[in-house]
Structures are given as structure tokens and as C-alpha cells.
XYZ file of C-alpha atoms in Angstrom:
217
model
C 5.299 -16.332 -1.558
C 8.400 -15.751 -3.660
C 11.179 -13.174 -3.596
C 10.802 -11.969 -7.190
C 8.931 -12.550 -10.442
C 11.577 -14.900 -11.799
C 10.878 -17.310 -8.947
C 7.227 -17.565 -10.045
C 8.089 -18.976 -13.466
C 5.895 -22.083 -13.142
C 2.831 -20.445 -11.546
C -0.546 -20.226 -13.283
C -1.505 -16.987 -11.495
C 0.945 -14.415 -10.144
C -0.182 -11.689 -7.710
C 2.049 -8.633 -7.345
C 1.368 -5.871 -4.812
C 2.866 -2.716 -6.315
C 4.162 -0.957 -4.262
C 4.512 -3.925 -1.956
C 3.133 -4.081 1.558
C 5.026 -3.896 3.913
C 8.423 -3.090 2.342
C 7.285 -0.651 -0.372
C 9.204 -2.422 -3.136
C 8.176 -1.320 -6.650
C 8.233 -3.618 -9.694
C 8.890 -1.720 -12.963
C 6.145 -1.928 -15.625
C 8.479 -3.570 -18.149
C 9.039 -6.474 -15.733
C 5.298 -6.784 -15.168
C 4.634 -6.748 -18.920
C 7.218 -9.488 -19.457
C 5.659 -11.616 -16.737
C 2.160 -11.025 -18.149
C 3.255 -12.110 -21.619
C 4.847 -15.260 -20.218
C 1.669 -16.091 -18.291
C -0.601 -15.313 -21.258
C 1.317 -17.782 -23.405
C 0.155 -20.633 -21.181
C -3.281 -19.315 -20.195
C -2.222 -17.755 -16.884
C -2.973 -14.388 -15.272
C -0.988 -11.554 -13.727
C -2.893 -9.744 -10.958
C -1.397 -6.395 -9.871
C -2.750 -4.835 -6.676
C -2.117 -1.070 -6.828
C -3.860 -0.164 -3.563
C -0.892 2.000 -2.456
C 0.104 3.333 -5.887
C -1.597 6.751 -5.922
C 0.884 8.728 -3.813
C 4.129 6.910 -4.610
C 6.228 7.052 -7.811
C 4.593 4.008 -9.359
C 3.793 3.804 -13.063
C 0.324 2.288 -13.065
C -0.633 -0.417 -15.534
C -4.179 0.961 -15.763
C -3.399 2.968 -18.899
C -2.100 -0.040 -20.814
C -3.108 -3.296 -19.181
C -1.266 -6.180 -20.856
C -3.120 -9.281 -22.078
C -3.784 -11.631 -19.149
C -3.249 -8.670 -16.800
C -5.708 -7.571 -14.117
C -5.167 -4.371 -12.091
C -6.932 -3.828 -8.759
C -7.487 -0.340 -7.309
C -9.219 0.890 -4.154
C -10.162 4.094 -2.329
C -9.564 2.924 1.217
C -5.830 3.715 1.413
C -5.121 6.942 -0.456
C -8.406 8.682 0.257
C -9.122 7.252 3.705
C -12.464 5.979 2.416
C -12.449 2.344 3.524
C -16.064 2.688 4.644
C -17.084 3.613 1.104
C -16.568 -0.025 0.066
C -15.558 1.049 -3.423
C -12.858 -0.201 -5.740
C -12.450 -1.348 -9.312
C -10.628 -3.786 -11.547
C -9.092 -2.931 -14.921
C -8.540 -5.587 -17.577
C -8.893 -6.179 -21.293
C -11.311 -8.645 -22.799
C -11.812 -11.554 -22.450
C -10.433 -11.400 -18.897
C -12.689 -8.455 -17.978
C -15.718 -10.496 -18.978
C -14.568 -13.461 -16.913
C -14.235 -11.241 -13.838
C -17.627 -9.635 -14.476
C -19.344 -12.993 -14.755
C -17.475 -14.385 -11.770
C -18.529 -11.518 -9.518
C -22.107 -11.432 -10.708
C -24.355 -8.437 -9.915
C -22.460 -6.178 -7.536
C -24.454 -3.295 -6.126
C -22.577 -0.023 -5.599
C -24.457 2.925 -4.141
C -24.964 6.143 -6.070
C -23.264 8.269 -3.370
C -20.222 5.940 -3.440
C -19.920 6.317 -7.211
C -20.271 10.104 -6.969
C -17.567 10.330 -4.286
C -15.288 8.001 -6.259
C -15.624 10.011 -9.474
C -14.890 13.252 -7.631
C -11.846 11.752 -5.894
C -10.336 10.319 -9.075
C -10.789 13.626 -10.929
C -8.968 15.678 -8.261
C -5.352 15.346 -9.431
C -4.388 18.533 -7.568
C -5.401 17.017 -4.240
C -3.339 13.899 -4.992
C -0.240 15.984 -5.730
C -0.650 17.919 -2.482
C -1.354 14.739 -0.521
C 1.714 13.020 -1.989
C 3.940 15.917 -0.922
C 2.428 16.162 2.570
C 2.483 12.407 3.209
C 6.051 12.268 1.917
C 7.050 14.771 4.601
C 5.175 12.737 7.204
C 6.907 9.527 6.075
C 10.342 11.155 6.376
C 9.401 12.466 9.813
C 8.256 9.022 10.934
C 11.528 7.504 9.698
C 13.411 9.973 11.898
C 11.247 9.106 14.926
C 11.739 5.370 14.406
C 15.493 5.709 13.926
C 15.789 7.890 17.039
C 14.120 5.049 18.957
C 16.657 2.518 17.689
C 14.693 1.249 14.701
C 16.152 0.387 11.304
C 13.753 1.467 8.573
C 13.566 -1.247 5.910
C 10.986 0.320 3.604
C 7.385 1.370 3.218
C 5.284 3.848 1.260
C 4.103 7.388 1.905
C 1.250 5.928 3.975
C 3.198 3.542 6.230
C 6.759 2.733 7.315
C 8.318 -0.594 8.245
C 11.253 -0.956 10.623
C 13.194 -3.595 12.532
C 13.761 -3.245 16.268
C 16.007 -5.279 18.555
C 13.061 -5.573 20.976
C 10.294 -5.897 18.377
C 7.903 -8.188 20.334
C 8.258 -6.180 23.556
C 7.824 -2.917 21.666
C 4.676 -4.245 19.985
C 3.202 -4.888 23.436
C 4.284 -1.503 24.765
C 2.738 0.322 21.826
C -0.479 -1.670 22.234
C -0.753 -0.712 25.892
C -0.402 2.911 24.782
C -3.320 2.456 22.381
C -1.081 2.458 19.298
C -1.812 -0.540 17.103
C 0.827 -1.591 14.596
C 1.326 -4.631 12.375
C 3.749 -7.365 13.419
C 5.073 -10.313 11.416
C 5.217 -13.892 12.608
C 8.133 -14.728 10.317
C 10.079 -11.594 11.316
C 9.451 -10.850 15.029
C 11.744 -7.822 15.019
C 9.703 -6.113 12.284
C 6.844 -3.670 12.837
C 4.783 -1.649 10.361
C 3.435 1.721 11.507
C 0.928 4.040 9.906
C 1.304 7.834 9.931
C 0.153 9.625 13.107
C -2.853 11.866 12.319
C -1.989 14.914 14.462
C 0.642 16.443 16.745
C -0.784 14.811 19.868
C -0.441 11.406 18.194
C 3.149 12.158 17.156
C 4.032 13.019 20.747
C 2.262 9.912 22.071
C 4.128 7.707 19.600
C 7.516 9.170 20.553
C 6.758 8.600 24.226
C 5.694 5.000 23.646
C 8.787 4.316 21.552
C 10.983 5.766 24.244
C 12.571 8.190 21.799
C 13.317 11.897 22.292
C 10.554 14.466 22.363
C 9.244 16.027 19.179
C 9.052 19.605 18.080
C 5.564 20.499 16.881
C 5.287 21.168 13.156
C 2.451 22.886 11.353
């Protein structure tokens, strides 16, 4: 794990999560293209995981994948379709052929393909979802800050914050049935997903020990 692309100068394969999980950091496409060219010159690969890219202001590489570049996409995050077990990789030849041969026959059900095609074609839904989840993310930031948290980043689908009592808060949230991600290397840090309804917002505020929430519709 390195802090930036420059620190991976001697790697054969570089994996970039864009936007990054859990801090939401975005790497500009020009920086990715430069890294891909550097890797291609010595037979390396750049793998870009865009699992959280649909709703955030990320310029995807899918439209112009650089040589030695491989882009990974999924439906589990944006569309809430983890159970569909559907995703795809985008690459130019010969890398696409290498991936195809490495995976071998990979069965994907007809219903999964139909759902995936419909989801990808619905750009209007994505615009509405991006706006709605953006409001939810801003609301969650306010809840976390009211409870003493310091928001350090995230995407429109999750927020990451530092708390002075991170380990104790993790336990308290767990006892309330709210499961969040913690980090061994940063005990004060917790990552929280967006509550699904008003009851969950109220339950989260109570577990955090913050002020009550006004219902929004």
C-alpha cells in the first residue's frame, strides 16, 4: 500500500481504487494514463477499480482504456445488486484476451444480464440517485460531526470519520445493531454506510449520542 502513484514507480502491477475506499480520494484520468504508459513500457498493468464511480464526479476510464489498463466495474454498490453477482472488466487487446483466458468459462445468468443492461441504460435514474445520495451523504456528515466526529472523506454511498473514542463507539454501534467498518491501523476511524430510512437515521443518532434528528421526506 502506497500513498500515491509516484510511490509505486517500481511495481509491476498497480491497483487504484477510484474513488478510493474508505477516504473517497479521486485520481485524475491524466495521472492514471501517465501511470499506465509507464507500466506498459516495462510490461506491467494498471488495474482501476471503479466500483464506487457511478454516483461521484469521477471521469471513468471505460471510454478510453489506456494500453496495459484494466477497468473493473460492478453492480453491487451503486444499484444495490450485490446478489446479482454481476460485474465486468474493460480492457484493450491483448490484455482483454489474457483476462478472458485466465478466467475461463464464466457463466452469467440470462436474468442477471437483462437486469444489468437495463440498469446501465438508465442514465436518468443514476442522475436522480446521485443527487439523492449526495443529500444523504451531507446529512450523515452533519450527524457524525454533531456526535464529535471529524469527517475525513468518503463517497456518496459511505462516509468515513475519526472519533476520539473510536473503538468504544464501534462496540456501542454494534450493540445497537449498526455495523460499521473499523481499521486496525487507525483505531479512531470508522466508515459508515447511509441509513436506509428515517427510523434508521434516528437509531444511528441515538447510538452515536448526538442530538435528535428532524424527519425529512
